């Protein structure tokens, strides 16, 4: 089994912000083409700031931990700031991921990007 | 994790602990009887006697002759030797090999290697329970076929193949039949002449023997090219100084396993069925993978829909339960189990597959503990799963 660091295990064990937002301002749904896992990210935006973020993920330990972490990272951020969050940043915030699990963090980045696109489209 | 807690070990198909009696039997061969069996001196001859009596013991337990047993480094070597050894020895007679889509990687990768070196290989399909149809074997044979390799019991789903029926088709045509018996030897009856095989592979650590030792049975007169060249060991079919403690341990472990087989299989089957029934009672949308009856006593493999196997595994591990999964996320290739795919399982179900393999020391309380812990883990993961939500909405 992959060896995950303490922080990854913490987010895996107690994932933050699990769930959906009924009246979300942006939704990002992505499937991981590598192993077939799925993530959904919901954001609530007020005056250009992300005030809430929630997720649902079908995937491995790293996928769940990165989903949890990305929701933590975006909360309180301006849309433009949130756009600059990369999968590496998410992985770093978790204290790193085993190389074979880096693709799982891409899932989180893409879900975030899609949710932001969705918000901008709806807002336009 | 709290190290004082007892681990509920349900991964016996991966490996088993060495039986204490086996360990005791092996110990003198590390430093007392340490001679080289190929040496003519006294210490060497004592070691040789130990190897030869182990060989006789093993041969008699599988219905073979001593000279038909070669000791190897394990199941992988035995599978490699069987496929490559026969391919090389018979390449003038033909270049076609038949095997199945659900073999262990030691067989499949050996076949792929041979494909790159001028052989052609047919990979037979299996049905939804993982069983090979002997008729399919028949149809696949050509006048170029030199060997058919079908595993005795599957390592992932425990399905037992109709080897004797396949032998009746294969052998009258002068084609060799090899079976990978790594999962079956020591657990269900294995007799080479009843199975009707020309070659058979097995490994010691799957039945409470040591790691690093296995056997290959090669029927007397069968053509076989060795690929370890050097000394005269194993009638020049496998050079290398004998792993004396390992060989002694292999024989002892097999002797114990065969002596207690009926009783043990009965006990483990009862626990297996209790686990299967319990999972089905407590968790919705579960599929048992593998044949319901024609399966190894200790194997439980099920797919739990809407959740992913690695997350299940990690959660079970945190509760002190050790098992395994066919999920793509845990394989280095990031592809789901080739066995479950061959059985027609969609990727999302392979993804949520768990294998619990029970063993000699598995207790009823351990099964009940799994049944107490698993449902809430599944519930927790389903609450996070976007697939489960869709299912709930659809209803
Ligand atoms: S989501 Fe499948 S490996 Fe991480």
PDB file of N, CA, C and O in Angstrom, chain B residues 25-89:
ATOM      1  N   UNK B  25      11.626 -27.064  12.782  1.00  0.00           N
ATOM      2  CA  UNK B  25      12.215 -28.088  11.923  1.00  0.00           C
ATOM      3  C   UNK B  25      13.327 -27.496  11.055  1.00  0.00           C
ATOM      4  O   UNK B  25      14.309 -28.171  10.743  1.00  0.00           O
ATOM      5  N   UNK B  26      13.163 -26.240  10.679  1.00  0.00           N
ATOM      6  CA  UNK B  26      14.148 -25.611   9.796  1.00  0.00           C
ATOM      7  C   UNK B  26      15.432 -25.204  10.517  1.00  0.00           C
ATOM      8  O   UNK B  26      16.522 -25.224   9.931  1.00  0.00           O
ATOM      9  N   UNK B  27      15.293 -24.805  11.792  1.00  0.00           N
ATOM     10  CA  UNK B  27      16.405 -24.162  12.497  1.00  0.00           C
ATOM     11  C   UNK B  27      17.752 -24.891  12.426  1.00  0.00           C
ATOM     12  O   UNK B  27      18.772 -24.263  12.146  1.00  0.00           O
ATOM     13  N   UNK B  28      17.804 -26.219  12.655  1.00  0.00           N
ATOM     14  CA  UNK B  28      19.122 -26.878  12.641  1.00  0.00           C
ATOM     15  C   UNK B  28      19.844 -26.742  11.296  1.00  0.00           C
ATOM     16  O   UNK B  28      21.071 -26.841  11.234  1.00  0.00           O
ATOM     17  N   UNK B  29      19.075 -26.485  10.241  1.00  0.00           N
ATOM     18  CA  UNK B  29      19.683 -26.444   8.906  1.00  0.00           C
ATOM     19  C   UNK B  29      20.328 -25.109   8.570  1.00  0.00           C
ATOM     20  O   UNK B  29      20.863 -24.923   7.497  1.00  0.00           O
ATOM     21  N   UNK B  30      20.269 -24.173   9.524  1.00  0.00           N
ATOM     22  CA  UNK B  30      20.987 -22.917   9.301  1.00  0.00           C
ATOM     23  C   UNK B  30      22.433 -23.011   9.774  1.00  0.00           C
ATOM     24  O   UNK B  30      23.336 -22.501   9.131  1.00  0.00           O
ATOM     25  N   UNK B  31      22.644 -23.697  10.918  1.00  0.00           N
ATOM     26  CA  UNK B  31      24.006 -23.665  11.446  1.00  0.00           C
ATOM     27  C   UNK B  31      24.543 -25.023  11.892  1.00  0.00           C
ATOM     28  O   UNK B  31      25.737 -25.205  12.001  1.00  0.00           O
ATOM     29  N   UNK B  32      23.652 -25.990  12.159  1.00  0.00           N
ATOM     30  CA  UNK B  32      24.159 -27.312  12.539  1.00  0.00           C
ATOM     31  C   UNK B  32      24.403 -28.156  11.306  1.00  0.00           C
ATOM     32  O   UNK B  32      25.511 -28.562  11.022  1.00  0.00           O
ATOM     33  N   UNK B  33      23.345 -28.391  10.569  1.00  0.00           N
ATOM     34  CA  UNK B  33      23.468 -29.161   9.327  1.00  0.00           C
ATOM     35  C   UNK B  33      23.565 -28.148   8.189  1.00  0.00           C
ATOM     36  O   UNK B  33      22.628 -27.942   7.436  1.00  0.00           O
ATOM     37  N   UNK B  34      24.745 -27.519   8.111  1.00  0.00           N
ATOM     38  CA  UNK B  34      24.848 -26.393   7.189  1.00  0.00           C
ATOM     39  C   UNK B  34      25.627 -26.743   5.922  1.00  0.00           C
ATOM     40  O   UNK B  34      25.872 -25.903   5.076  1.00  0.00           O
ATOM     41  N   UNK B  35      26.041 -28.003   5.796  1.00  0.00           N
ATOM     42  CA  UNK B  35      26.895 -28.403   4.671  1.00  0.00           C
ATOM     43  C   UNK B  35      26.229 -28.153   3.331  1.00  0.00           C
ATOM     44  O   UNK B  35      25.023 -27.936   3.233  1.00  0.00           O
ATOM     45  N   UNK B  36      27.073 -28.188   2.311  1.00  0.00           N
ATOM     46  CA  UNK B  36      26.552 -28.008   0.947  1.00  0.00           C
ATOM     47  C   UNK B  36      26.158 -29.384   0.416  1.00  0.00           C
ATOM     48  O   UNK B  36      27.007 -30.275   0.304  1.00  0.00           O
ATOM     49  N   UNK B  37      24.899 -29.581   0.061  1.00  0.00           N
ATOM     50  CA  UNK B  37      24.443 -30.898  -0.382  1.00  0.00           C
ATOM     51  C   UNK B  37      25.233 -31.442  -1.576  1.00  0.00           C
ATOM     52  O   UNK B  37      25.202 -32.641  -1.832  1.00  0.00           O
ATOM     53  N   UNK B  38      25.941 -30.565  -2.264  1.00  0.00           N
ATOM     54  CA  UNK B  38      26.733 -31.049  -3.393  1.00  0.00           C
ATOM     55  C   UNK B  38      28.127 -31.491  -2.967  1.00  0.00           C
ATOM     56  O   UNK B  38      28.908 -31.981  -3.788  1.00  0.00           O
ATOM     57  N   UNK B  39      28.458 -31.274  -1.668  1.00  0.00           N
ATOM     58  CA  UNK B  39      29.782 -31.684  -1.201  1.00  0.00           C
ATOM     59  C   UNK B  39      29.765 -33.144  -0.798  1.00  0.00           C
ATOM     60  O   UNK B  39      28.813 -33.620  -0.182  1.00  0.00           O
ATOM     61  N   UNK B  40      30.871 -33.820  -1.091  1.00  0.00           N
ATOM     62  CA  UNK B  40      30.946 -35.254  -0.771  1.00  0.00           C
ATOM     63  C   UNK B  40      31.253 -35.518   0.699  1.00  0.00           C
ATOM     64  O   UNK B  40      31.109 -36.634   1.168  1.00  0.00           O
ATOM     65  N   UNK B  41      31.665 -34.470   1.421  1.00  0.00           N
ATOM     66  CA  UNK B  41      32.022 -34.699   2.821  1.00  0.00           C
ATOM     67  C   UNK B  41      30.808 -34.945   3.695  1.00  0.00           C
ATOM     68  O   UNK B  41      29.669 -34.777   3.259  1.00  0.00           O
ATOM     69  N   UNK B  42      31.087 -35.338   4.939  1.00  0.00           N
ATOM     70  CA  UNK B  42      30.007 -35.708   5.857  1.00  0.00           C
ATOM     71  C   UNK B  42      28.943 -34.635   6.025  1.00  0.00           C
ATOM     72  O   UNK B  42      27.748 -34.900   5.840  1.00  0.00           O
ATOM     73  N   UNK B  43      29.350 -33.388   6.385  1.00  0.00           N
ATOM     74  CA  UNK B  43      28.339 -32.337   6.551  1.00  0.00           C
ATOM     75  C   UNK B  43      27.494 -32.154   5.283  1.00  0.00           C
ATOM     76  O   UNK B  43      26.273 -31.983   5.363  1.00  0.00           O
ATOM     77  N   UNK B  44      28.140 -32.224   4.146  1.00  0.00           N
ATOM     78  CA  UNK B  44      27.409 -32.096   2.883  1.00  0.00           C
ATOM     79  C   UNK B  44      26.412 -33.219   2.696  1.00  0.00           C
ATOM     80  O   UNK B  44      25.263 -33.002   2.300  1.00  0.00           O
ATOM     81  N   UNK B  45      26.828 -34.415   3.046  1.00  0.00           N
ATOM     82  CA  UNK B  45      25.939 -35.558   2.841  1.00  0.00           C
ATOM     83  C   UNK B  45      24.739 -35.545   3.783  1.00  0.00           C
ATOM     84  O   UNK B  45      23.651 -35.981   3.419  1.00  0.00           O
ATOM     85  N   UNK B  46      24.974 -34.999   4.976  1.00  0.00           N
ATOM     86  CA  UNK B  46      23.825 -34.897   5.902  1.00  0.00           C
ATOM     87  C   UNK B  46      22.790 -33.923   5.335  1.00  0.00           C
ATOM     88  O   UNK B  46      21.591 -34.156   5.420  1.00  0.00           O
ATOM     89  N   UNK B  47      23.280 -32.852   4.770  1.00  0.00           N
ATOM     90  CA  UNK B  47      22.369 -31.873   4.169  1.00  0.00           C
ATOM     91  C   UNK B  47      21.675 -32.493   2.959  1.00  0.00           C
ATOM     92  O   UNK B  47      20.479 -32.305   2.746  1.00  0.00           O
ATOM     93  N   UNK B  48      22.426 -33.254   2.181  1.00  0.00           N
ATOM     94  CA  UNK B  48      21.830 -33.897   1.000  1.00  0.00           C
ATOM     95  C   UNK B  48      20.696 -34.844   1.411  1.00  0.00           C
ATOM     96  O   UNK B  48      19.630 -34.857   0.791  1.00  0.00           O
ATOM     97  N   UNK B  49      20.962 -35.605   2.493  1.00  0.00           N
ATOM     98  CA  UNK B  49      19.913 -36.515   2.972  1.00  0.00           C
ATOM     99  C   UNK B  49      18.634 -35.756   3.331  1.00  0.00           C
ATOM    100  O   UNK B  49      17.525 -36.202   3.028  1.00  0.00           O
ATOM    101  N   UNK B  50      18.816 -34.594   3.946  1.00  0.00           N
ATOM    102  CA  UNK B  50      17.642 -33.796   4.334  1.00  0.00           C
ATOM    103  C   UNK B  50      16.873 -33.349   3.094  1.00  0.00           C
ATOM    104  O   UNK B  50      15.648 -33.417   3.044  1.00  0.00           O
ATOM    105  N   UNK B  51      17.606 -32.910   2.079  1.00  0.00           N
ATOM    106  CA  UNK B  51      16.964 -32.451   0.840  1.00  0.00           C
ATOM    107  C   UNK B  51      16.239 -33.608   0.170  1.00  0.00           C
ATOM    108  O   UNK B  51      15.084 -33.472  -0.261  1.00  0.00           O
ATOM    109  N   UNK B  52      16.917 -34.766   0.117  1.00  0.00           N
ATOM    110  CA  UNK B  52      16.296 -35.896  -0.591  1.00  0.00           C
ATOM    111  C   UNK B  52      15.093 -36.450   0.166  1.00  0.00           C
ATOM    112  O   UNK B  52      14.128 -36.886  -0.455  1.00  0.00           O
ATOM    113  N   UNK B  53      15.158 -36.422   1.496  1.00  0.00           N
ATOM    114  CA  UNK B  53      13.976 -36.948   2.170  1.00  0.00           C
ATOM    115  C   UNK B  53      12.827 -35.951   2.068  1.00  0.00           C
ATOM    116  O   UNK B  53      11.655 -36.342   1.996  1.00  0.00           O
ATOM    117  N   UNK B  54      13.141 -34.656   2.002  1.00  0.00           N
ATOM    118  CA  UNK B  54      12.093 -33.652   1.764  1.00  0.00           C
ATOM    119  C   UNK B  54      11.473 -33.893   0.389  1.00  0.00           C
ATOM    120  O   UNK B  54      10.256 -33.842   0.213  1.00  0.00           O
ATOM    121  N   UNK B  55      12.291 -34.200  -0.568  1.00  0.00           N
ATOM    122  CA  UNK B  55      11.809 -34.432  -1.924  1.00  0.00           C
ATOM    123  C   UNK B  55      10.866 -35.644  -1.963  1.00  0.00           C
ATOM    124  O   UNK B  55       9.808 -35.600  -2.585  1.00  0.00           O
ATOM    125  N   UNK B  56      11.271 -36.693  -1.249  1.00  0.00           N
ATOM    126  CA  UNK B  56      10.420 -37.891  -1.215  1.00  0.00           C
ATOM    127  C   UNK B  56       9.076 -37.591  -0.560  1.00  0.00           C
ATOM    128  O   UNK B  56       8.022 -38.013  -1.042  1.00  0.00           O
ATOM    129  N   UNK B  57       9.145 -36.831   0.522  1.00  0.00           N
ATOM    130  CA  UNK B  57       7.928 -36.468   1.248  1.00  0.00           C
ATOM    131  C   UNK B  57       6.981 -35.672   0.348  1.00  0.00           C
ATOM    132  O   UNK B  57       5.801 -35.995   0.205  1.00  0.00           O
ATOM    133  N   UNK B  58       7.528 -34.652  -0.283  1.00  0.00           N
ATOM    134  CA  UNK B  58       6.708 -33.785  -1.149  1.00  0.00           C
ATOM    135  C   UNK B  58       6.124 -34.602  -2.297  1.00  0.00           C
ATOM    136  O   UNK B  58       4.933 -34.505  -2.612  1.00  0.00           O
ATOM    137  N   UNK B  59       6.965 -35.424  -2.914  1.00  0.00           N
ATOM    138  CA  UNK B  59       6.503 -36.239  -4.049  1.00  0.00           C
ATOM    139  C   UNK B  59       5.344 -37.120  -3.620  1.00  0.00           C
ATOM    140  O   UNK B  59       4.309 -37.173  -4.299  1.00  0.00           O
ATOM    141  N   UNK B  60       5.495 -37.776  -2.467  1.00  0.00           N
ATOM    142  CA  UNK B  60       4.437 -38.704  -2.073  1.00  0.00           C
ATOM    143  C   UNK B  60       3.146 -37.953  -1.740  1.00  0.00           C
ATOM    144  O   UNK B  60       2.051 -38.455  -1.956  1.00  0.00           O
ATOM    145  N   UNK B  61       3.277 -36.713  -1.239  1.00  0.00           N
ATOM    146  CA  UNK B  61       2.077 -35.948  -0.868  1.00  0.00           C
ATOM    147  C   UNK B  61       1.296 -35.451  -2.087  1.00  0.00           C
ATOM    148  O   UNK B  61       0.122 -35.112  -1.975  1.00  0.00           O
ATOM    149  N   UNK B  62       1.949 -35.381  -3.251  1.00  0.00           N
ATOM    150  CA  UNK B  62       1.197 -34.954  -4.437  1.00  0.00           C
ATOM    151  C   UNK B  62       1.101 -36.085  -5.468  1.00  0.00           C
ATOM    152  O   UNK B  62       0.708 -35.869  -6.613  1.00  0.00           O
ATOM    153  N   UNK B  63       1.468 -37.274  -5.044  1.00  0.00           N
ATOM    154  CA  UNK B  63       1.328 -38.424  -5.934  1.00  0.00           C
ATOM    155  C   UNK B  63       2.331 -38.448  -7.080  1.00  0.00           C
ATOM    156  O   UNK B  63       2.028 -38.955  -8.164  1.00  0.00           O
ATOM    157  N   UNK B  64       3.515 -37.907  -6.826  1.00  0.00           N
ATOM    158  CA  UNK B  64       4.549 -37.896  -7.874  1.00  0.00           C
ATOM    159  C   UNK B  64       5.719 -38.774  -7.458  1.00  0.00           C
ATOM    160  O   UNK B  64       5.749 -39.323  -6.355  1.00  0.00           O
ATOM    161  N   UNK B  65       6.697 -38.924  -8.359  1.00  0.00           N
ATOM    162  CA  UNK B  65       7.934 -39.611  -7.990  1.00  0.00           C
ATOM    163  C   UNK B  65       8.958 -38.560  -7.586  1.00  0.00           C
ATOM    164  O   UNK B  65       8.943 -37.449  -8.123  1.00  0.00           O
ATOM    165  N   UNK B  66       9.871 -38.939  -6.691  1.00  0.00           N
ATOM    166  CA  UNK B  66      10.850 -37.942  -6.224  1.00  0.00           C
ATOM    167  C   UNK B  66      11.592 -37.261  -7.374  1.00  0.00           C
ATOM    168  O   UNK B  66      11.818 -36.047  -7.324  1.00  0.00           O
ATOM    169  N   UNK B  67      11.946 -38.023  -8.406  1.00  0.00           N
ATOM    170  CA  UNK B  67      12.738 -37.398  -9.474  1.00  0.00           C
ATOM    171  C   UNK B  67      11.908 -36.444 -10.325  1.00  0.00           C
ATOM    172  O   UNK B  67      12.436 -35.753 -11.198  1.00  0.00           O
ATOM    173  N   UNK B  68      10.605 -36.378 -10.061  1.00  0.00           N
ATOM    174  CA  UNK B  68       9.765 -35.441 -10.810  1.00  0.00           C
ATOM    175  C   UNK B  68       9.625 -34.082 -10.115  1.00  0.00           C
ATOM    176  O   UNK B  68       8.937 -33.197 -10.612  1.00  0.00           O
ATOM    177  N   UNK B  69      10.264 -33.944  -8.954  1.00  0.00           N
ATOM    178  CA  UNK B  69      10.163 -32.689  -8.194  1.00  0.00           C
ATOM    179  C   UNK B  69      11.464 -31.906  -8.300  1.00  0.00           C
ATOM    180  O   UNK B  69      12.536 -32.441  -8.027  1.00  0.00           O
ATOM    181  N   UNK B  70      11.373 -30.636  -8.675  1.00  0.00           N
ATOM    182  CA  UNK B  70      12.533 -29.746  -8.636  1.00  0.00           C
ATOM    183  C   UNK B  70      12.220 -28.647  -7.634  1.00  0.00           C
ATOM    184  O   UNK B  70      11.144 -28.049  -7.686  1.00  0.00           O
ATOM    185  N   UNK B  71      13.157 -28.404  -6.736  1.00  0.00           N
ATOM    186  CA  UNK B  71      12.964 -27.287  -5.808  1.00  0.00           C
ATOM    187  C   UNK B  71      13.412 -25.992  -6.473  1.00  0.00           C
ATOM    188  O   UNK B  71      14.454 -25.950  -7.138  1.00  0.00           O
ATOM    189  N   UNK B  72      12.607 -24.954  -6.294  1.00  0.00           N
ATOM    190  CA  UNK B  72      12.893 -23.659  -6.911  1.00  0.00           C
ATOM    191  C   UNK B  72      12.873 -22.579  -5.840  1.00  0.00           C
ATOM    192  O   UNK B  72      12.732 -22.869  -4.657  1.00  0.00           O
ATOM    193  N   UNK B  73      12.924 -21.324  -6.300  1.00  0.00           N
ATOM    194  CA  UNK B  73      12.897 -20.203  -5.346  1.00  0.00           C
ATOM    195  C   UNK B  73      11.479 -19.745  -5.053  1.00  0.00           C
ATOM    196  O   UNK B  73      11.280 -18.790  -4.314  1.00  0.00           O
ATOM    197  N   UNK B  74      10.474 -20.368  -5.678  1.00  0.00           N
ATOM    198  CA  UNK B  74       9.094 -19.970  -5.385  1.00  0.00           C
ATOM    199  C   UNK B  74       8.184 -20.107  -6.587  1.00  0.00           C
ATOM    200  O   UNK B  74       8.586 -20.604  -7.645  1.00  0.00           O
ATOM    201  N   UNK B  75       6.959 -19.658  -6.416  1.00  0.00           N
ATOM    202  CA  UNK B  75       5.942 -19.803  -7.455  1.00  0.00           C
ATOM    203  C   UNK B  75       6.291 -19.088  -8.746  1.00  0.00           C
ATOM    204  O   UNK B  75       6.083 -19.619  -9.842  1.00  0.00           O
ATOM    205  N   UNK B  76       6.822 -17.896  -8.638  1.00  0.00           N
ATOM    206  CA  UNK B  76       7.160 -17.135  -9.843  1.00  0.00           C
ATOM    207  C   UNK B  76       8.214 -17.861 -10.662  1.00  0.00           C
ATOM    208  O   UNK B  76       8.076 -18.006 -11.887  1.00  0.00           O
ATOM    209  N   UNK B  77       9.240 -18.344 -10.009  1.00  0.00           N
ATOM    210  CA  UNK B  77      10.261 -19.082 -10.758  1.00  0.00           C
ATOM    211  C   UNK B  77       9.663 -20.336 -11.384  1.00  0.00           C
ATOM    212  O   UNK B  77       9.948 -20.663 -12.548  1.00  0.00           O
ATOM    213  N   UNK B  78       8.826 -21.039 -10.641  1.00  0.00           N
ATOM    214  CA  UNK B  78       8.260 -22.276 -11.163  1.00  0.00           C
ATOM    215  C   UNK B  78       7.395 -22.010 -12.398  1.00  0.00           C
ATOM    216  O   UNK B  78       7.464 -22.741 -13.387  1.00  0.00           O
ATOM    217  N   UNK B  79       6.583 -20.960 -12.345  1.00  0.00           N
ATOM    218  CA  UNK B  79       5.760 -20.608 -13.499  1.00  0.00           C
ATOM    219  C   UNK B  79       6.625 -20.218 -14.702  1.00  0.00           C
ATOM    220  O   UNK B  79       6.380 -20.642 -15.830  1.00  0.00           O
ATOM    221  N   UNK B  80       7.627 -19.397 -14.443  1.00  0.00           N
ATOM    222  CA  UNK B  80       8.547 -19.005 -15.518  1.00  0.00           C
ATOM    223  C   UNK B  80       9.230 -20.214 -16.128  1.00  0.00           C
ATOM    224  O   UNK B  80       9.334 -20.340 -17.340  1.00  0.00           O
ATOM    225  N   UNK B  81       9.700 -21.112 -15.248  1.00  0.00           N
ATOM    226  CA  UNK B  81      10.418 -22.300 -15.716  1.00  0.00           C
ATOM    227  C   UNK B  81       9.495 -23.180 -16.548  1.00  0.00           C
ATOM    228  O   UNK B  81       9.893 -23.693 -17.605  1.00  0.00           O
ATOM    229  N   UNK B  82       8.255 -23.340 -16.104  1.00  0.00           N
ATOM    230  CA  UNK B  82       7.324 -24.218 -16.818  1.00  0.00           C
ATOM    231  C   UNK B  82       7.081 -23.698 -18.227  1.00  0.00           C
ATOM    232  O   UNK B  82       7.230 -24.428 -19.215  1.00  0.00           O
ATOM    233  N   UNK B  83       6.726 -22.435 -18.339  1.00  0.00           N
ATOM    234  CA  UNK B  83       6.387 -21.867 -19.642  1.00  0.00           C
ATOM    235  C   UNK B  83       7.606 -21.775 -20.550  1.00  0.00           C
ATOM    236  O   UNK B  83       7.616 -22.279 -21.677  1.00  0.00           O
ATOM    237  N   UNK B  84       8.645 -21.139 -20.051  1.00  0.00           N
ATOM    238  CA  UNK B  84       9.825 -20.920 -20.880  1.00  0.00           C
ATOM    239  C   UNK B  84      10.578 -22.224 -21.110  1.00  0.00           C
ATOM    240  O   UNK B  84      11.107 -22.455 -22.206  1.00  0.00           O
ATOM    241  N   UNK B  85      10.615 -23.063 -20.071  1.00  0.00           N
ATOM    242  CA  UNK B  85      11.342 -24.331 -20.175  1.00  0.00           C
ATOM    243  C   UNK B  85      10.739 -25.242 -21.229  1.00  0.00           C
ATOM    244  O   UNK B  85      11.460 -25.882 -22.001  1.00  0.00           O
ATOM    245  N   UNK B  86       9.412 -25.311 -21.286  1.00  0.00           N
ATOM    246  CA  UNK B  86       8.757 -26.154 -22.287  1.00  0.00           C
ATOM    247  C   UNK B  86       8.824 -25.480 -23.659  1.00  0.00           C
ATOM    248  O   UNK B  86       9.082 -26.132 -24.665  1.00  0.00           O
ATOM    249  N   UNK B  87       8.611 -24.169 -23.695  1.00  0.00           N
ATOM    250  CA  UNK B  87       8.658 -23.454 -24.979  1.00  0.00           C
ATOM    251  C   UNK B  87      10.011 -23.679 -25.652  1.00  0.00           C
ATOM    252  O   UNK B  87      10.084 -23.983 -26.849  1.00  0.00           O
ATOM    253  N   UNK B  88      11.047 -23.554 -24.846  1.00  0.00           N
ATOM    254  CA  UNK B  88      12.393 -23.696 -25.402  1.00  0.00           C
ATOM    255  C   UNK B  88      12.662 -25.139 -25.843  1.00  0.00           C
ATOM    256  O   UNK B  88      13.245 -25.391 -26.893  1.00  0.00           O
ATOM    257  N   UNK B  89      12.199 -26.082 -25.025  1.00  0.00           N
ATOM    258  CA  UNK B  89      12.475 -27.494 -25.312  1.00  0.00           C
ATOM    259  C   UNK B  89      11.662 -28.006 -26.503  1.00  0.00           C
ATOM    260  O   UNK B  89      12.061 -28.962 -27.162  1.00  0.00           O
TER     261      UNK B  89
END
